[in-house]
C-alpha cells in the first residue's frame, strides 16, 4: 500500500480521486468504484501498490500492438480491481474481484472494506525495483500494464515505468481509455504507447454493459493521448448483435480517421465469457465486414484479431502493397520496415520499429 498522487483533499476528510474520469468522491474508510483506492483518514491510498495478481511474459502482438517493436517480449502484469463492469470481461476473476465481494456483503459496509483490504493484499509482492531488475536480467525491452485496468494503479505503473526508462525499457498501457486529464498529464513523460479500447460508439453500451462510463470520456482520452504524442493503437471487440452494426462501426472508424488515418485499428473477435454467455462468437465474415468499414473510412492500418486463422494480421504498405510485417498468430515472422519506411516505395509507416 502506498499514498496516491492523483487525488485532491475535500471537506470533512473526504477525498476526490483524479486517476480516472469517474472522479470518485470517497468518504473516510471507503474506497472508490475500482475498490483499490481507499480513503484512510483523509488521504488516498493505493492498496494494490506493489501487489501484482497476474504476471506473464507475452509477445507484444498479444496486447495487441502491431506498430510498436514487433516481435518483442513484454513483461506484463496487472492487479485486482477495475473501474468498469464489462459483462463480457475475459479477466473478470481479477478485474471484478472487489465487486464480487461488494455484491456478496452488500449490507455490511465495514466488513466489506476489511475483505476488500484482504483481497488487495493477495497478490505477489512485486515492487517496481523487482520488475525492472527482472526485465534487465532477462533482456525484456518492454513492460505492459495490462490484464485489469492500469489507470486504477497509475502510481504503481508510474514508479515502475520511470525506473524502467532509466534502463532503456519502454512502457505500454492496455486500457479502457477512462484516464482523467490529470492522469494523462501524469503519464505523458513515461508512457510510450497505449492500446485503447473503443468498446462501442453508443452511450447505452457504456451505461448498461460497462457499468456507467461515459463514451465521450473515452473519446476524449483517445484525442488527448494522440495530442500528447503517446503512440496509439485502438481496439474494438466486435460483439454480434450488440455493437456490430455498420453504423456503429462506421462511427468508430470515422472518429479515428478524423484524428489520423494512421492510427492502427484492431477489430477483434468476441467469445462468450463471464455474464455474456448468450451471444455467438464473432464470425470471420463479420470481422471482415468491420475491417472493410475501417478501410473505407480511410484508415491505413486495420487488423482483424482473435480468429483461429486467417484474417488481416500482416502490416501491408498502404502505398504499394508490400508486406512490411508478417505475422503468424501471435508472433512476428519478420519485419521489413527500414528506418520507419517501406523499403520498396518509401512510404513512412507510423510506429516504433526497433
Ligand atoms: S481510479 Fe477511478 S474508479 Fe478508482 S477511485 Fe479513482 S476515480 Fe474512482
Short mmCIF file of C-alpha atoms and ligand atoms in Angstrom, two decimals:
data_model
loop_
_atom_site.label_atom_id
_atom_site.label_comp_id
_atom_site.label_asym_id
_atom_site.label_seq_id
_atom_site.Cartn_x
_atom_site.Cartn_y
_atom_site.Cartn_z
CA UNK A 1 0.00 0.00 0.00
CA UNK A 2 1.26 3.49 -0.80
CA UNK A 3 -0.18 7.00 -0.65
CA UNK A 4 -1.60 8.00 -4.04
CA UNK A 5 -0.56 11.07 -6.03
CA UNK A 6 -3.68 11.55 -8.13
CA UNK A 7 -6.20 12.94 -5.65
CA UNK A 8 -7.39 16.12 -4.01
CA UNK A 9 -8.46 16.61 -0.43
CA UNK A 10 -12.06 17.73 0.17
CA UNK A 11 -14.19 18.79 3.17
CA UNK A 12 -14.56 16.62 6.28
CA UNK A 13 -11.68 14.33 5.32
CA UNK A 14 -13.33 13.32 2.05
CA UNK A 15 -11.05 12.95 -0.99
CA UNK A 16 -11.65 13.27 -4.73
CA UNK A 17 -9.73 10.73 -6.80
CA UNK A 18 -8.20 12.08 -10.02
CA UNK A 19 -6.97 8.84 -11.59
CA UNK A 20 -9.95 8.14 -13.84
CA UNK A 21 -12.91 10.04 -15.21
CA UNK A 22 -15.26 8.70 -12.55
CA UNK A 23 -13.57 11.16 -10.16
CA UNK A 24 -14.96 9.31 -7.14
CA UNK A 25 -15.56 11.40 -4.04
CA UNK A 26 -14.62 8.99 -1.25
CA UNK A 27 -15.58 9.12 2.42
CA UNK A 28 -13.04 8.23 5.12
CA UNK A 29 -12.71 4.43 5.37
CA UNK A 30 -14.30 3.81 1.96
CA UNK A 31 -12.85 3.02 -1.44
CA UNK A 32 -13.83 4.21 -4.92
CA UNK A 33 -15.65 2.30 -7.67
CA UNK A 34 -12.47 0.34 -8.51
CA UNK A 35 -12.15 -0.77 -4.88
CA UNK A 36 -8.37 -0.44 -4.72
CA UNK A 37 -8.07 3.28 -3.87
CA UNK A 38 -9.08 3.84 -0.29
CA UNK A 39 -9.51 6.96 1.84
CA UNK A 40 -7.60 6.47 5.08
CA UNK A 41 -8.03 9.40 7.46
CA UNK A 42 -8.40 11.99 4.70
CA UNK A 43 -5.62 10.72 2.42
CA UNK A 44 -5.99 8.45 -0.60
CA UNK A 45 -4.01 5.21 -0.64
CA UNK A 46 -3.39 2.72 -3.44
CA UNK A 47 -3.98 -0.58 -1.75
CA UNK A 48 -2.54 -2.72 -4.54
CA UNK A 49 0.76 -0.84 -4.84
CA UNK A 50 3.47 -3.49 -5.37
CA UNK A 51 0.91 -6.30 -5.44
CA UNK A 52 0.63 -7.98 -8.84
CA UNK A 53 -2.02 -10.66 -9.22
CA UNK A 54 -1.27 -11.70 -12.82
CA UNK A 55 2.25 -11.79 -14.29
CA UNK A 56 3.34 -13.21 -17.65
CA UNK A 57 5.81 -12.59 -20.45
CA UNK A 58 3.79 -12.18 -23.65
CA UNK A 59 4.57 -11.28 -27.24
CA UNK A 60 3.73 -7.62 -27.89
CA UNK A 61 1.36 -8.77 -30.64
CA UNK A 62 -0.90 -10.13 -27.91
CA UNK A 63 -1.58 -6.69 -26.38
CA UNK A 64 -2.28 -6.04 -29.33
CA UNK A 65 0.33 -3.55 -30.53
CA UNK A 66 1.39 -4.13 -34.14
CA UNK A 67 3.40 -0.97 -34.84
CA UNK A 68 5.47 -0.91 -31.68
CA UNK A 69 8.64 -3.03 -31.54
CA UNK A 70 7.14 -6.05 -33.36
CA UNK A 71 8.36 -9.41 -32.14
CA UNK A 72 9.34 -8.10 -28.69
CA UNK A 73 8.75 -9.91 -25.43
CA UNK A 74 6.74 -7.88 -22.96
CA UNK A 75 6.74 -8.25 -19.20
CA UNK A 76 3.01 -7.96 -18.49
CA UNK A 77 1.29 -7.56 -15.16
CA UNK A 78 -1.90 -6.37 -13.53
CA UNK A 79 -3.54 -6.10 -10.13
CA UNK A 80 -7.08 -6.81 -8.98
CA UNK A 81 -9.89 -4.29 -9.50
CA UNK A 82 -11.38 -2.26 -12.33
CA UNK A 83 -13.24 0.98 -12.87
CA UNK A 84 -15.56 -0.71 -15.43
CA UNK A 85 -18.04 -3.59 -15.00
CA UNK A 86 -17.98 -5.10 -18.50
CA UNK A 87 -20.26 -8.12 -18.57
CA UNK A 88 -18.08 -9.81 -21.22
CA UNK A 89 -14.74 -9.34 -19.40
CA UNK A 90 -12.25 -12.12 -20.10
CA UNK A 91 -10.28 -11.37 -16.92
CA UNK A 92 -13.32 -10.95 -14.68
CA UNK A 93 -11.90 -13.12 -11.89
CA UNK A 94 -9.26 -10.47 -11.17
CA UNK A 95 -10.90 -7.32 -12.54
CA UNK A 96 -14.18 -7.88 -10.69
CA UNK A 97 -12.75 -9.45 -7.52
CA UNK A 98 -13.66 -6.40 -5.44
CA UNK A 99 -17.10 -6.07 -6.98
CA UNK A 100 -17.90 -9.72 -6.23
CA UNK A 101 -17.11 -9.09 -2.55
CA UNK A 102 -19.29 -5.99 -2.57
CA UNK A 103 -22.19 -7.89 -4.11
CA UNK A 104 -21.88 -10.65 -1.54
CA UNK A 105 -21.66 -8.43 1.52
CA UNK A 106 -23.95 -5.65 0.37
CA UNK A 107 -25.37 -4.75 3.75
CA UNK A 108 -22.23 -4.96 5.89
CA UNK A 109 -20.15 -1.99 4.82
CA UNK A 110 -17.40 -2.20 7.47
CA UNK A 111 -16.95 -5.91 6.88
CA UNK A 112 -16.84 -5.37 3.12
CA UNK A 113 -13.98 -2.85 3.37
CA UNK A 114 -11.98 -5.27 5.55
CA UNK A 115 -12.49 -8.03 3.00
CA UNK A 116 -11.53 -5.73 0.14
CA UNK A 117 -8.32 -4.92 2.03
CA UNK A 118 -7.63 -8.64 2.36
CA UNK A 119 -8.07 -9.40 -1.33
CA UNK A 120 -5.96 -6.35 -2.25
CA UNK A 121 -3.16 -7.95 -0.22
CA UNK A 122 -3.47 -11.26 -2.05
CA UNK A 123 -1.14 -10.58 -4.99
CA UNK A 124 2.54 -11.42 -5.08
CA UNK A 125 5.00 -8.81 -3.78
CA UNK A 126 6.34 -7.18 -6.91
CA UNK A 127 7.68 -3.69 -6.26
CA UNK A 128 8.89 -1.57 -9.22
CA UNK A 129 12.57 -2.35 -8.49
CA UNK A 130 11.96 -6.09 -8.73
CA UNK A 131 10.09 -5.78 -12.05
CA UNK A 132 12.81 -3.67 -13.64
CA UNK A 133 15.56 -5.90 -12.28
CA UNK A 134 13.87 -8.95 -13.78
CA UNK A 135 13.47 -7.25 -17.18
CA UNK A 136 17.14 -6.27 -17.19
CA UNK A 137 18.28 -9.78 -16.27
CA UNK A 138 16.08 -11.37 -18.95
CA UNK A 139 16.63 -8.67 -21.61
CA UNK A 140 12.93 -7.87 -21.79
CA UNK A 141 12.63 -4.49 -23.53
CA UNK A 142 9.01 -3.54 -22.75
CA UNK A 143 6.69 -3.55 -19.73
CA UNK A 144 2.92 -3.69 -20.22
CA UNK A 145 0.41 -2.55 -17.61
CA UNK A 146 -2.48 -4.79 -18.52
CA UNK A 147 -4.91 -7.61 -17.61
CA UNK A 148 -7.01 -5.30 -15.41
CA UNK A 149 -7.37 -1.53 -15.94
CA UNK A 150 -3.96 0.07 -15.23
CA UNK A 151 -5.40 3.55 -14.66
CA UNK A 152 -6.54 2.46 -11.22
CA UNK A 153 -2.95 1.60 -10.26
CA UNK A 154 -1.40 4.56 -12.08
CA UNK A 155 1.14 5.40 -9.36
CA UNK A 156 2.42 1.78 -9.21
CA UNK A 157 2.73 1.85 -13.00
CA UNK A 158 4.32 5.30 -12.95
CA UNK A 159 7.03 4.41 -10.42
CA UNK A 160 7.82 1.22 -12.37
CA UNK A 161 7.87 2.99 -15.73
CA UNK A 162 10.09 5.86 -14.59
CA UNK A 163 12.64 3.39 -13.24
CA UNK A 164 12.34 1.25 -16.37
CA UNK A 165 13.04 4.23 -18.60
CA UNK A 166 16.32 4.87 -16.79
CA UNK A 167 17.38 1.49 -18.17
CA UNK A 168 16.01 1.97 -21.68
CA UNK A 169 12.92 -0.19 -21.11
CA UNK A 170 9.70 1.03 -22.74
CA UNK A 171 6.24 1.12 -21.16
CA UNK A 172 2.80 0.46 -22.61
CA UNK A 173 -0.75 0.82 -21.25
CA UNK A 174 -3.50 -1.55 -22.36
CA UNK A 175 -6.51 0.41 -21.27
CA UNK A 176 -10.23 1.09 -21.47
CA UNK A 177 -9.45 4.75 -22.12
CA UNK A 178 -11.01 6.24 -19.00
CA UNK A 179 -7.89 8.06 -17.78
CA UNK A 180 -8.62 11.52 -16.43
CA UNK A 181 -6.88 14.55 -17.99
CA UNK A 182 -4.70 14.72 -14.86
CA UNK A 183 -3.74 11.07 -15.23
CA UNK A 184 -2.80 11.53 -18.89
CA UNK A 185 -0.62 14.51 -17.98
CA UNK A 186 0.98 12.35 -15.28
CA UNK A 187 1.59 9.54 -17.81
CA UNK A 188 2.91 11.56 -20.73
CA UNK A 189 6.55 11.51 -19.58
CA UNK A 190 6.80 7.76 -19.08
CA UNK A 191 4.14 6.03 -21.17
CA UNK A 192 5.49 5.20 -24.63
CA UNK A 193 2.42 3.59 -26.16
CA UNK A 194 -1.22 2.83 -25.45
CA UNK A 195 -3.74 0.42 -26.84
CA UNK A 196 -7.11 1.98 -26.04
CA UNK A 197 -10.36 0.05 -26.30
CA UNK A 198 -13.20 1.82 -28.03
CA UNK A 199 -15.75 -0.72 -26.93
CA UNK A 200 -18.71 0.77 -28.78
CA UNK A 201 -19.95 4.03 -30.27
CA UNK A 202 -23.11 4.15 -28.23
CA UNK A 203 -23.62 5.60 -24.75
CA UNK A 204 -26.19 2.90 -23.94
CA UNK A 205 -23.47 0.23 -24.30
CA UNK A 206 -21.18 2.03 -21.84
CA UNK A 207 -24.09 2.59 -19.44
CA UNK A 208 -25.64 -0.87 -19.48
CA UNK A 209 -22.74 -3.18 -20.32
CA UNK A 210 -19.68 -1.38 -18.91
CA UNK A 211 -21.21 -0.13 -15.68
CA UNK A 212 -21.87 3.53 -16.34
CA UNK A 213 -18.82 5.05 -18.00
CA UNK A 214 -19.20 7.92 -20.47
CA UNK A 215 -18.40 7.20 -24.13
CA UNK A 216 -17.35 10.83 -24.57
CA UNK A 217 -14.76 10.40 -21.82
CA UNK A 218 -13.15 7.53 -23.73
CA UNK A 219 -13.15 9.53 -26.97
CA UNK A 220 -11.60 12.49 -25.15
CA UNK A 221 -8.83 10.21 -23.84
CA UNK A 222 -8.06 8.95 -27.35
CA UNK A 223 -7.78 12.53 -28.64
CA UNK A 224 -5.70 13.73 -25.72
CA UNK A 225 -3.31 10.75 -25.83
CA UNK A 226 -2.75 11.43 -29.53
CA UNK A 227 -2.15 15.14 -28.87
CA UNK A 228 0.33 14.29 -26.11
CA UNK A 229 2.34 12.25 -28.60
CA UNK A 230 1.86 8.88 -26.92
CA UNK A 231 1.97 6.24 -29.66
CA UNK A 232 -1.55 4.97 -30.07
CA UNK A 233 -3.43 1.93 -31.39
CA UNK A 234 -7.13 1.23 -30.75
CA UNK A 235 -9.16 -1.95 -30.40
CA UNK A 236 -12.84 -2.80 -30.76
CA UNK A 237 -14.13 -6.19 -29.68
CA UNK A 238 -16.92 -6.87 -32.18
CA UNK A 239 -19.89 -8.48 -30.39
CA UNK A 240 -22.62 -9.92 -32.67
CA UNK A 241 -25.90 -8.05 -32.36
CA UNK A 242 -24.53 -5.74 -29.68
CA UNK A 243 -22.02 -3.27 -31.14
CA UNK A 244 -21.53 -4.57 -34.68
CA UNK A 245 -23.97 -2.59 -36.83
CA UNK A 246 -22.43 -0.93 -39.89
CA UNK A 247 -23.49 2.43 -38.49
CA UNK A 248 -21.75 1.91 -35.16
CA UNK A 249 -18.53 0.52 -36.63
CA UNK A 250 -18.50 3.37 -39.17
CA UNK A 251 -18.84 5.82 -36.27
CA UNK A 252 -15.71 4.44 -34.60
CA UNK A 253 -13.73 4.28 -37.83
CA UNK A 254 -14.68 7.83 -38.79
CA UNK A 255 -13.84 9.12 -35.32
CA UNK A 256 -10.34 7.62 -35.61
CA UNK A 257 -9.84 8.74 -39.20
CA UNK A 258 -10.77 12.31 -38.23
CA UNK A 259 -7.89 12.26 -35.70
CA UNK A 260 -5.45 10.48 -38.01
CA UNK A 261 -5.83 7.84 -40.70
CA UNK A 262 -2.52 6.45 -39.46
CA UNK A 263 -3.90 5.18 -36.12
CA UNK A 264 -3.95 1.35 -36.32
CA UNK A 265 -7.40 -0.10 -35.54
CA UNK A 266 -7.82 -3.70 -34.37
CA UNK A 267 -11.23 -5.31 -34.79
CA UNK A 268 -11.21 -8.48 -32.74
CA UNK A 269 -13.46 -11.50 -32.31
CA UNK A 270 -15.66 -11.94 -29.26
CA UNK A 271 -16.10 -15.26 -27.44
CA UNK A 272 -18.79 -15.72 -24.76
CA UNK A 273 -17.42 -15.12 -21.26
CA UNK A 274 -18.42 -14.03 -17.72
CA UNK A 275 -22.01 -12.76 -17.73
CA UNK A 276 -22.35 -12.52 -21.51
CA UNK A 277 -22.93 -16.15 -22.46
CA UNK A 278 -25.96 -15.61 -24.69
CA UNK A 279 -24.17 -14.17 -27.73
CA UNK A 280 -22.48 -16.09 -30.52
CA UNK A 281 -18.76 -15.79 -31.20
CA UNK A 282 -17.95 -13.29 -33.92
CA UNK A 283 -17.85 -14.86 -37.36
CA UNK A 284 -14.95 -14.38 -39.74
CA UNK A 285 -17.32 -12.70 -42.21
CA UNK A 286 -18.47 -10.12 -39.63
CA UNK A 287 -14.87 -9.33 -38.80
CA UNK A 288 -14.12 -8.95 -42.49
CA UNK A 289 -17.08 -6.53 -42.73
CA UNK A 290 -15.66 -4.49 -39.82
CA UNK A 291 -12.24 -4.49 -41.50
CA UNK A 292 -13.74 -3.19 -44.75
CA UNK A 293 -15.62 -0.45 -42.88
CA UNK A 294 -12.31 0.69 -41.37
CA UNK A 295 -10.58 0.73 -44.74
CA UNK A 296 -13.50 2.52 -46.42
CA UNK A 297 -13.25 5.22 -43.73
CA UNK A 298 -9.69 5.82 -44.89
CA UNK A 299 -7.79 4.12 -42.07
CA UNK A 300 -4.49 2.89 -43.46
CA UNK A 301 -3.93 0.08 -40.97
CA UNK A 302 -6.85 -2.11 -39.94
CA UNK A 303 -6.26 -5.53 -38.41
CA UNK A 304 -8.50 -8.45 -37.52
CA UNK A 305 -7.71 -10.44 -34.41
CA UNK A 306 -8.72 -13.37 -32.15
CA UNK A 307 -9.63 -15.61 -35.08
CA UNK A 308 -8.19 -19.14 -35.13
CA UNK A 309 -6.62 -18.46 -38.52
CA UNK A 310 -6.64 -16.14 -41.47
CA UNK A 311 -7.74 -12.54 -41.47
CA UNK A 312 -5.70 -9.39 -41.74
CA UNK A 313 -2.68 -9.88 -39.48
CA UNK A 314 0.09 -8.53 -41.66
CA UNK A 315 1.14 -4.92 -41.91
CA UNK A 316 0.83 -4.03 -45.56
CA UNK A 317 2.23 -0.85 -47.10
CA UNK A 318 -0.71 1.41 -47.99
CA UNK A 319 1.43 2.92 -50.76
CA UNK A 320 2.46 -0.14 -52.77
CA UNK A 321 1.01 -3.26 -51.09
CA UNK A 322 4.37 -4.63 -49.94
CA UNK A 323 4.10 -6.87 -46.83
CA UNK A 324 6.03 -4.94 -44.18
CA UNK A 325 5.43 -7.11 -41.12
CA UNK A 326 4.40 -10.73 -41.46
CA UNK A 327 2.59 -12.30 -38.50
CA UNK A 328 1.58 -15.84 -37.72
CA UNK A 329 -0.92 -15.97 -34.91
CA UNK A 330 0.55 -14.01 -32.04
CA UNK A 331 4.08 -13.99 -33.34
CA UNK A 332 6.01 -11.80 -35.71
CA UNK A 333 7.56 -13.77 -38.57
CA UNK A 334 9.58 -10.87 -39.94
CA UNK A 335 9.71 -7.07 -40.04
CA UNK A 336 10.71 -5.41 -43.25
CA UNK A 337 10.29 -1.75 -42.24
CA UNK A 338 13.54 0.17 -42.83
CA UNK A 339 14.16 3.43 -40.96
CA UNK A 340 10.42 3.77 -40.43
CA UNK A 341 9.68 3.43 -44.16
CA UNK A 342 8.54 0.88 -46.71
CA UNK A 343 11.74 -0.42 -48.38
CA UNK A 344 10.00 -0.62 -51.75
CA UNK A 345 8.19 2.71 -52.16
CA UNK A 346 9.47 4.83 -49.25
CA UNK A 347 6.05 5.34 -47.61
CA UNK A 348 6.53 6.43 -43.99
CA UNK A 349 4.98 3.85 -41.64
CA UNK A 350 3.98 5.17 -38.20
CA UNK A 351 5.38 3.27 -35.24
CA UNK A 352 8.48 2.30 -33.32
CA UNK A 353 10.36 -0.28 -35.32
CA UNK A 354 13.45 -1.17 -33.32
S1 LIG B 1 -9.49 5.22 -10.17
FE1 LIG B 1 -11.50 5.86 -10.88
S2 LIG B 1 -12.89 4.34 -10.01
FE2 LIG B 1 -10.98 4.20 -8.83
S3 LIG B 1 -11.26 5.57 -7.10
FE3 LIG B 1 -10.25 6.73 -8.70
S4 LIG B 1 -11.90 7.76 -9.79
FE4 LIG B 1 -12.85 6.08 -8.61
#
